[in-house]
Coordinates of C-alpha atoms in Angstrom, one line a residue:
M2 CA 120.5 79.9 102.9
V3 CA 122.0 76.6 103.9
D4 CA 124.6 78.3 106.0
T5 CA 121.8 80.2 107.7
N6 CA 119.9 77.0 108.4
L7 CA 116.8 77.9 106.5
D8 CA 114.4 75.1 105.8
A9 CA 112.1 77.1 103.6
F10 CA 112.3 80.1 101.3
R11 CA 109.5 82.3 100.0
F12 CA 109.8 84.0 96.6
S13 CA 107.5 85.4 93.9
I14 CA 107.1 84.4 90.3
S15 CA 106.7 87.3 87.9
W16 CA 103.8 86.8 85.5
S17 CA 105.4 89.2 83.0
R18 CA 108.7 87.2 83.0
L19 CA 106.9 83.9 82.5
I20 CA 104.1 84.9 80.1
P21 CA 105.1 88.4 78.7
N22 CA 101.8 89.0 77.0
G23 CA 99.7 87.8 79.9
R24 CA 98.5 84.7 78.0
G25 CA 99.8 82.6 75.2
P26 CA 103.4 81.6 74.7
V27 CA 105.6 80.9 77.7
N28 CA 109.0 82.5 77.9
Q29 CA 111.3 79.5 78.0
K30 CA 114.2 81.4 79.6
G31 CA 111.9 82.7 82.3
L32 CA 110.6 79.2 82.9
Q33 CA 114.1 77.7 83.1
F34 CA 115.2 80.4 85.5
Y35 CA 112.5 79.5 88.0
K36 CA 113.0 75.7 87.5
N37 CA 116.7 76.1 88.2
L38 CA 116.0 78.1 91.4
I39 CA 113.4 75.7 92.6
Q40 CA 115.6 72.7 91.9
E41 CA 118.5 74.3 93.7
L42 CA 116.3 74.9 96.8
V43 CA 115.0 71.4 96.8
T44 CA 118.4 69.9 96.3
H45 CA 119.5 71.7 99.5
G46 CA 116.5 70.6 101.5
I47 CA 114.8 74.0 101.4
E48 CA 111.0 74.1 100.9
P49 CA 109.9 76.6 98.2
H50 CA 106.9 78.7 99.1
V51 CA 105.7 80.4 95.9
T52 CA 103.8 83.7 95.6
L53 CA 102.1 83.9 92.1
Y54 CA 101.2 87.6 92.1
H55 CA 103.2 90.4 93.9
Y56 CA 101.8 93.6 92.5
D57 CA 103.0 93.0 88.9
H58 CA 101.1 91.9 85.8
P59 CA 101.9 92.2 82.1
Q60 CA 101.3 95.7 80.8
Y61 CA 99.6 94.2 77.8
L62 CA 96.6 93.2 80.0
E63 CA 96.4 96.6 81.6
D64 CA 96.3 98.2 78.1
E65 CA 93.9 95.7 76.6
Y66 CA 91.1 95.7 79.2
G67 CA 92.2 97.5 82.4
G68 CA 93.8 94.7 84.3
W69 CA 92.1 93.8 87.6
L70 CA 89.2 96.2 87.0
N71 CA 88.0 93.8 84.4
R72 CA 86.6 90.3 85.1
R73 CA 88.6 89.0 82.1
M74 CA 91.6 89.1 84.4
I75 CA 90.2 86.1 86.4
K76 CA 90.5 83.8 83.4
D77 CA 93.9 85.0 82.4
F78 CA 95.2 84.8 86.0
T79 CA 93.8 81.3 86.3
A80 CA 95.6 80.2 83.1
Y81 CA 98.9 81.7 84.4
A82 CA 98.5 79.9 87.7
D83 CA 97.8 76.7 85.8
V84 CA 101.1 77.0 84.0
C85 CA 102.9 77.5 87.3
F86 CA 101.1 74.5 88.9
R87 CA 101.9 72.3 85.9
E88 CA 105.6 73.4 85.5
F89 CA 106.7 73.7 89.1
G90 CA 104.2 71.6 91.0
N91 CA 106.4 68.5 91.3
H92 CA 108.6 70.4 93.8
V93 CA 106.3 73.2 95.0
K94 CA 103.6 72.4 97.6
F95 CA 102.9 75.8 99.0
W96 CA 101.3 78.5 96.8
T97 CA 100.1 82.0 97.7
T98 CA 98.0 83.3 94.9
I99 CA 97.9 87.1 95.6
N100 CA 100.3 89.0 97.8
E101 CA 98.6 91.5 100.2
A102 CA 95.3 91.5 98.3
N103 CA 93.8 94.2 100.6
V104 CA 96.7 96.6 100.4
F105 CA 97.1 96.1 96.7
S106 CA 93.5 97.1 96.2
I107 CA 93.7 100.1 98.5
G108 CA 97.2 101.3 97.5
G109 CA 96.7 100.9 93.8
Y110 CA 93.0 102.0 93.4
T111 CA 92.1 104.2 96.4
D112 CA 95.2 106.4 97.1
G113 CA 97.3 105.6 94.0
L114 CA 100.5 105.1 96.1
T115 CA 101.3 101.7 94.6
P116 CA 100.9 100.1 91.1
P117 CA 98.9 100.8 89.0
G118 CA 98.6 104.2 90.7
R119 CA 94.9 104.9 90.2
C120 CA 92.8 107.3 92.3
S121 CA 90.5 110.3 92.2
I122 CA 91.9 112.0 95.3
P123 CA 92.8 115.7 94.7
G124 CA 96.5 116.5 94.9
R125 CA 97.6 112.9 94.1
N126 CA 99.6 112.3 91.0
C127 CA 96.9 110.0 89.5
L128 CA 96.1 110.3 85.8
S129 CA 92.8 108.4 86.2
G130 CA 90.7 106.3 88.6
N131 CA 87.7 106.3 90.9
S132 CA 88.5 106.0 94.6
S133 CA 84.8 105.5 95.4
T134 CA 84.5 102.2 93.6
E135 CA 87.6 100.8 92.0
Q136 CA 89.2 99.2 95.1
Y137 CA 86.0 97.2 95.8
I138 CA 85.8 96.0 92.2
V139 CA 89.5 95.0 92.2
G140 CA 89.2 93.3 95.6
H141 CA 86.2 91.3 94.3
N142 CA 88.0 90.2 91.2
L143 CA 91.1 89.3 93.2
L144 CA 89.0 87.0 95.4
L145 CA 87.3 85.4 92.4
A146 CA 90.7 84.9 90.7
H147 CA 92.2 83.3 93.9
A148 CA 89.2 81.0 94.2
S149 CA 89.4 80.0 90.5
A150 CA 93.1 79.2 90.7
S151 CA 92.5 77.3 94.0
R152 CA 89.8 75.2 92.3
I153 CA 92.0 74.4 89.3
Y154 CA 94.8 73.3 91.6
K155 CA 92.5 71.0 93.6
Q156 CA 90.9 69.5 90.4
K157 CA 94.1 68.9 88.5
Y158 CA 97.1 68.7 90.8
K159 CA 96.3 68.3 94.6
G160 CA 99.0 67.3 97.1
G161 CA 99.7 70.9 98.1
F162 CA 98.2 74.0 99.7
V163 CA 96.8 77.2 98.2
G164 CA 96.3 80.4 100.2
L165 CA 95.8 84.1 100.0
S166 CA 98.0 86.7 101.8
L167 CA 96.7 89.9 103.5
Y168 CA 98.4 92.8 105.2
F169 CA 97.4 93.0 108.9
L170 CA 97.8 96.0 111.3
G171 CA 97.8 95.2 115.0
L172 CA 94.9 97.5 116.0
I173 CA 93.8 98.6 119.5
P174 CA 91.3 101.4 120.5
S175 CA 92.9 104.8 121.2
T176 CA 90.8 105.2 124.3
S177 CA 88.5 103.1 126.5
S178 CA 85.4 104.7 124.9
K179 CA 82.7 102.6 123.4
D180 CA 83.0 104.6 120.1
D181 CA 86.7 103.8 119.7
Y182 CA 86.1 100.1 120.6
I183 CA 83.4 99.9 117.9
A184 CA 85.6 101.8 115.5
T185 CA 88.4 99.3 116.0
Q186 CA 86.0 96.5 115.1
R187 CA 84.9 98.4 112.1
A188 CA 88.4 99.0 111.0
Q189 CA 89.2 95.3 111.3
S190 CA 86.1 94.5 109.2
F191 CA 87.2 96.9 106.4
Y192 CA 90.9 96.3 106.5
T193 CA 91.0 92.5 106.6
G194 CA 87.5 91.2 107.2
W195 CA 86.9 92.5 103.6
M196 CA 88.8 89.5 102.3
L197 CA 88.6 87.1 105.3
G198 CA 84.8 87.2 105.4
P199 CA 84.4 85.8 101.9
L200 CA 87.2 83.3 102.3
I201 CA 85.8 81.9 105.5
Y202 CA 82.1 82.6 105.4
G203 CA 81.4 83.3 101.7
D204 CA 80.4 87.0 102.0
Y205 CA 81.6 90.5 102.9
P206 CA 81.2 91.7 106.5
D207 CA 77.7 93.1 107.3
T208 CA 79.3 96.4 108.4
M209 CA 80.9 96.9 104.9
K210 CA 77.7 96.0 103.1
R211 CA 75.7 98.5 105.1
I212 CA 78.2 101.4 104.7
V213 CA 79.4 100.8 101.2
G214 CA 76.0 99.8 99.8
S215 CA 75.7 99.5 96.0
R216 CA 79.4 100.4 95.5
L217 CA 80.3 97.0 96.9
P218 CA 80.1 94.1 94.4
V219 CA 77.8 91.2 95.2
F220 CA 78.7 87.5 95.1
S221 CA 76.4 85.3 93.2
E222 CA 75.4 82.2 95.2
E223 CA 77.8 80.1 93.0
E224 CA 80.7 82.6 93.5
S225 CA 80.1 82.7 97.2
E226 CA 80.4 78.9 97.4
Q227 CA 83.6 79.0 95.3
V228 CA 85.3 81.6 97.4
K229 CA 84.3 80.1 100.7
G230 CA 86.9 77.6 101.8
S231 CA 89.2 78.3 98.9
S232 CA 92.1 79.2 101.1
D233 CA 94.0 76.3 102.7
F234 CA 95.8 78.9 104.8
I235 CA 95.8 82.6 105.5
G236 CA 99.1 84.4 104.8
V237 CA 99.8 87.0 107.4
I238 CA 102.0 90.0 106.5
H239 CA 102.6 92.1 109.6
Y240 CA 104.9 95.0 110.5
H241 CA 103.0 97.7 112.4
A242 CA 100.8 98.5 115.3
A243 CA 98.2 101.3 115.4
S244 CA 95.6 102.8 117.7
V245 CA 92.2 103.6 116.3
T246 CA 90.1 106.7 116.8
N247 CA 86.4 106.9 115.7
I248 CA 85.6 109.7 113.4
K249 CA 81.9 110.5 113.5
S250 CA 81.9 112.0 110.0
K251 CA 85.0 111.7 107.9
P252 CA 84.5 113.5 104.6
S253 CA 86.8 112.4 101.8
L254 CA 89.2 114.8 100.1
S255 CA 87.3 114.6 96.8
G256 CA 83.8 115.0 98.3
N257 CA 82.9 111.5 97.2
P258 CA 83.1 108.5 99.6
D259 CA 86.3 106.4 99.4
F260 CA 87.7 103.5 101.4
Y261 CA 89.0 105.7 104.2
S262 CA 85.8 107.8 104.6
D263 CA 83.8 104.5 104.5
M264 CA 85.9 103.1 107.3
G265 CA 85.4 106.2 109.4
V266 CA 88.5 106.0 111.6
S267 CA 91.9 107.5 112.0
F268 CA 95.0 105.4 112.6
H269 CA 97.8 106.5 114.9
Y270 CA 100.8 104.4 114.1
F271 CA 103.4 103.4 116.6
G272 CA 106.7 104.4 115.2
K273 CA 107.1 106.1 111.8
I274 CA 106.2 103.9 108.8
F275 CA 107.4 106.1 106.0
D276 CA 110.5 107.2 107.8
F277 CA 111.2 103.5 108.3
K278 CA 111.4 103.6 112.1
F279 CA 109.2 100.7 113.1
A280 CA 108.1 100.4 116.7
V281 CA 108.9 97.1 118.5
A282 CA 105.4 96.1 119.6
P283 CA 105.2 92.3 119.7
W284 CA 101.7 92.5 121.3
A285 CA 100.5 93.7 117.9
M286 CA 101.4 90.3 116.3
E287 CA 99.5 88.6 119.2
V288 CA 96.5 90.9 118.5
V289 CA 96.5 90.0 114.8
L290 CA 96.7 86.2 115.5
E291 CA 94.1 86.3 118.2
Y292 CA 91.7 88.2 115.9
I293 CA 92.1 85.6 113.2
K294 CA 91.6 82.8 115.7
Q295 CA 88.6 84.3 117.4
S296 CA 86.7 85.8 114.4
Y297 CA 87.5 83.4 111.7
G298 CA 87.5 79.9 113.2
N299 CA 91.3 79.6 113.8
P300 CA 92.4 78.7 110.2
P301 CA 96.0 77.6 109.5
V302 CA 98.3 80.6 109.3
Y303 CA 101.6 81.3 107.7
I304 CA 103.3 84.5 108.8
L305 CA 104.8 85.4 105.4
E306 CA 106.5 88.7 106.2
N307 CA 107.7 90.2 109.4
G308 CA 110.8 92.4 109.9
T309 CA 112.1 95.9 110.2
P310 CA 114.5 98.0 108.1
M311 CA 117.7 100.0 108.5
K312 CA 118.9 102.9 106.4
Q313 CA 121.5 101.6 103.9
D314 CA 123.9 104.5 104.6
S315 CA 124.2 103.6 108.2
Q316 CA 127.7 102.8 109.3
L317 CA 126.2 100.3 111.7
K318 CA 124.4 98.4 108.9
Q319 CA 126.3 95.2 109.6
K320 CA 125.7 95.6 113.4
D321 CA 121.9 95.7 112.9
T322 CA 121.0 95.3 116.6
P323 CA 117.5 96.9 116.0
I324 CA 116.6 94.1 113.6
V325 CA 117.8 91.5 116.1
E326 CA 115.7 93.2 118.8
Y327 CA 112.6 93.4 116.6
L328 CA 112.8 89.7 115.5
H329 CA 113.6 88.6 119.0
A330 CA 110.5 90.3 120.3
Y331 CA 108.1 89.3 117.5
I332 CA 109.1 85.7 117.5
G333 CA 108.4 85.7 121.2
G334 CA 104.9 87.1 120.4
V335 CA 104.4 84.3 117.9
L336 CA 105.3 81.7 120.6
K337 CA 102.7 83.3 122.9
S338 CA 100.1 82.9 120.2
V339 CA 101.1 79.3 119.6
R340 CA 100.7 78.6 123.3
N341 CA 97.3 80.4 123.2
G342 CA 96.1 78.0 120.5
S343 CA 96.6 79.8 117.2
D344 CA 97.1 77.4 114.3
I345 CA 100.4 78.9 113.1
R346 CA 102.3 76.7 110.6
G347 CA 105.3 78.9 109.7
Y348 CA 107.2 82.2 110.1
F349 CA 109.2 84.0 107.4
V350 CA 111.5 86.9 108.1
W351 CA 111.4 89.8 105.6
S352 CA 113.9 89.6 104.1
F353 CA 116.8 87.2 103.5
M354 CA 118.8 89.8 101.5
D355 CA 118.5 93.6 101.0
L356 CA 116.3 94.2 98.0
Y357 CA 114.3 96.9 96.2
E358 CA 111.5 98.2 98.5
I359 CA 108.4 99.7 96.9
F360 CA 108.6 102.8 99.1
G361 CA 112.2 102.9 100.2
G362 CA 113.9 101.8 97.0
Y363 CA 117.5 100.8 97.8
E364 CA 117.7 103.4 100.6
V365 CA 116.6 101.0 103.3
G366 CA 117.4 97.3 103.8
F367 CA 115.3 94.7 105.7
G368 CA 117.9 91.9 104.8
L369 CA 119.7 89.6 107.2
Y370 CA 122.3 89.9 104.5
S371 CA 123.5 93.2 103.1
V372 CA 124.0 93.6 99.4
N373 CA 126.6 96.0 97.9
F374 CA 124.5 97.4 95.1
S375 CA 127.5 99.4 93.7
D376 CA 129.5 96.2 93.3
P377 CA 128.9 94.5 89.8
H378 CA 128.9 91.1 91.6
L379 CA 126.4 92.4 94.2
K380 CA 128.5 91.1 97.1
R381 CA 126.4 89.7 100.0
S382 CA 127.6 89.9 103.6
P383 CA 125.9 88.5 106.7
K384 CA 124.7 91.1 109.2
L385 CA 124.6 90.5 112.9
S386 CA 120.9 89.5 112.4
A387 CA 122.0 86.7 110.0
H388 CA 124.3 85.2 112.7
W389 CA 121.7 85.7 115.3
Y390 CA 118.9 84.0 113.3
S391 CA 121.2 81.2 112.3
D392 CA 122.0 80.5 115.9
F393 CA 118.4 80.7 116.8
L394 CA 117.4 78.2 114.2
N395 CA 120.2 75.9 115.4
G396 CA 119.0 76.2 119.0
K397 CA 122.3 77.8 120.0
T398 CA 120.8 81.0 121.6
A399 CA 119.4 81.4 125.1
F400 CA 116.6 83.4 123.5
L401 CA 113.1 82.1 124.6
G402 CA 114.9 79.4 126.6
S403 CA 115.5 75.9 125.2
Q404 CA 112.0 74.8 125.8
G405 CA 110.5 77.8 123.9
I406 CA 112.8 77.1 120.9
K407 CA 111.9 73.4 120.8
E408 CA 108.2 74.3 121.1
L409 CA 108.4 76.8 118.2
Q410 CA 110.4 74.4 116.0
S411 CA 108.0 71.6 116.6
N412 CA 105.0 73.8 115.6
L413 CA 106.3 75.7 112.7
S414 CA 108.9 76.3 110.0
L415 CA 111.0 79.4 110.6
N416 CA 112.2 80.8 107.4
S417 CA 112.9 83.7 105.1
Y418 CA 111.8 85.5 102.0

């Protein structure tokens, strides 16, 4: 990381590793592992950005009361966050409570594609679930847990920043029709306004409340006040662009309404997401950042993930020109957004090293550094993108011009996960 000139590094703490039963005794070996990592980062002048929850929680809590479907999770998550704040807070000033809160809810409880794999959609390999209601219950509890952890931090620790991260698609209408324009606004409200609305304004978007009706949980007045303003920053995770087409009546596969039928749109992705061929569409990043600025009062933003993968069996893996081209284009899009007034505080590449990807496993790598997974020492080697990014951070590349580089560096930290 020092050789690459990083000034910050984002990583996740595993709740299961730190407190195996979800609450109670802390695993001292897990605690020491994270303390060592954080100390090493700080010693080398690298700012740690910590994510407290990245799709994983102790199985014990899932078995005991259903995990995020139960409001008891709010108390247990807050206690876990409190341990992290207390043990690591001397050196950590940037905290993300929940990673991709919207996609975690949709993937885990609408279509069952991500942990814990719950759904009621026919043909999916889900053992249980209810795709009509569960994602909304989980999303509600995630917001309350985030707000609770944020409040504990401000009461007891202070001195740092607590935010929530969301997955953003760069959305544009498929046609110039009024229907597709309105559908795009509705898709934004469902996909990210679902969480941004409560964080900024204290309640869900009116569109969601009207369509979802009684299936959407309601904030009490006290809860609304707690959630509103609980994020010091919005964490933006962005990879893809899509066009939006209105669907007048989108029946769900099960016959019961679900998140997708509620949203009433179809997405046409640029590039192939599940084949890991991402389109280079930097305008999509600008669309996301402009939407946050215009619709939600221009809150501070950290871009916590942005990148593109390459197949691991590619002989050109080390000469990963597509990754360089992607990062080049998207960082340029970030610069345009900075110039247009978006309050962007930092940018992180996904990812520093090749790692296990939730859909691609070890078959694809987003890393600036490749990892030889068949080597017992897991040898790391810099790819072309690592050299390029290092030069960029050092101001040694003509990319963006010297003025553009200086402007970006003065506005934000450019980093890695």
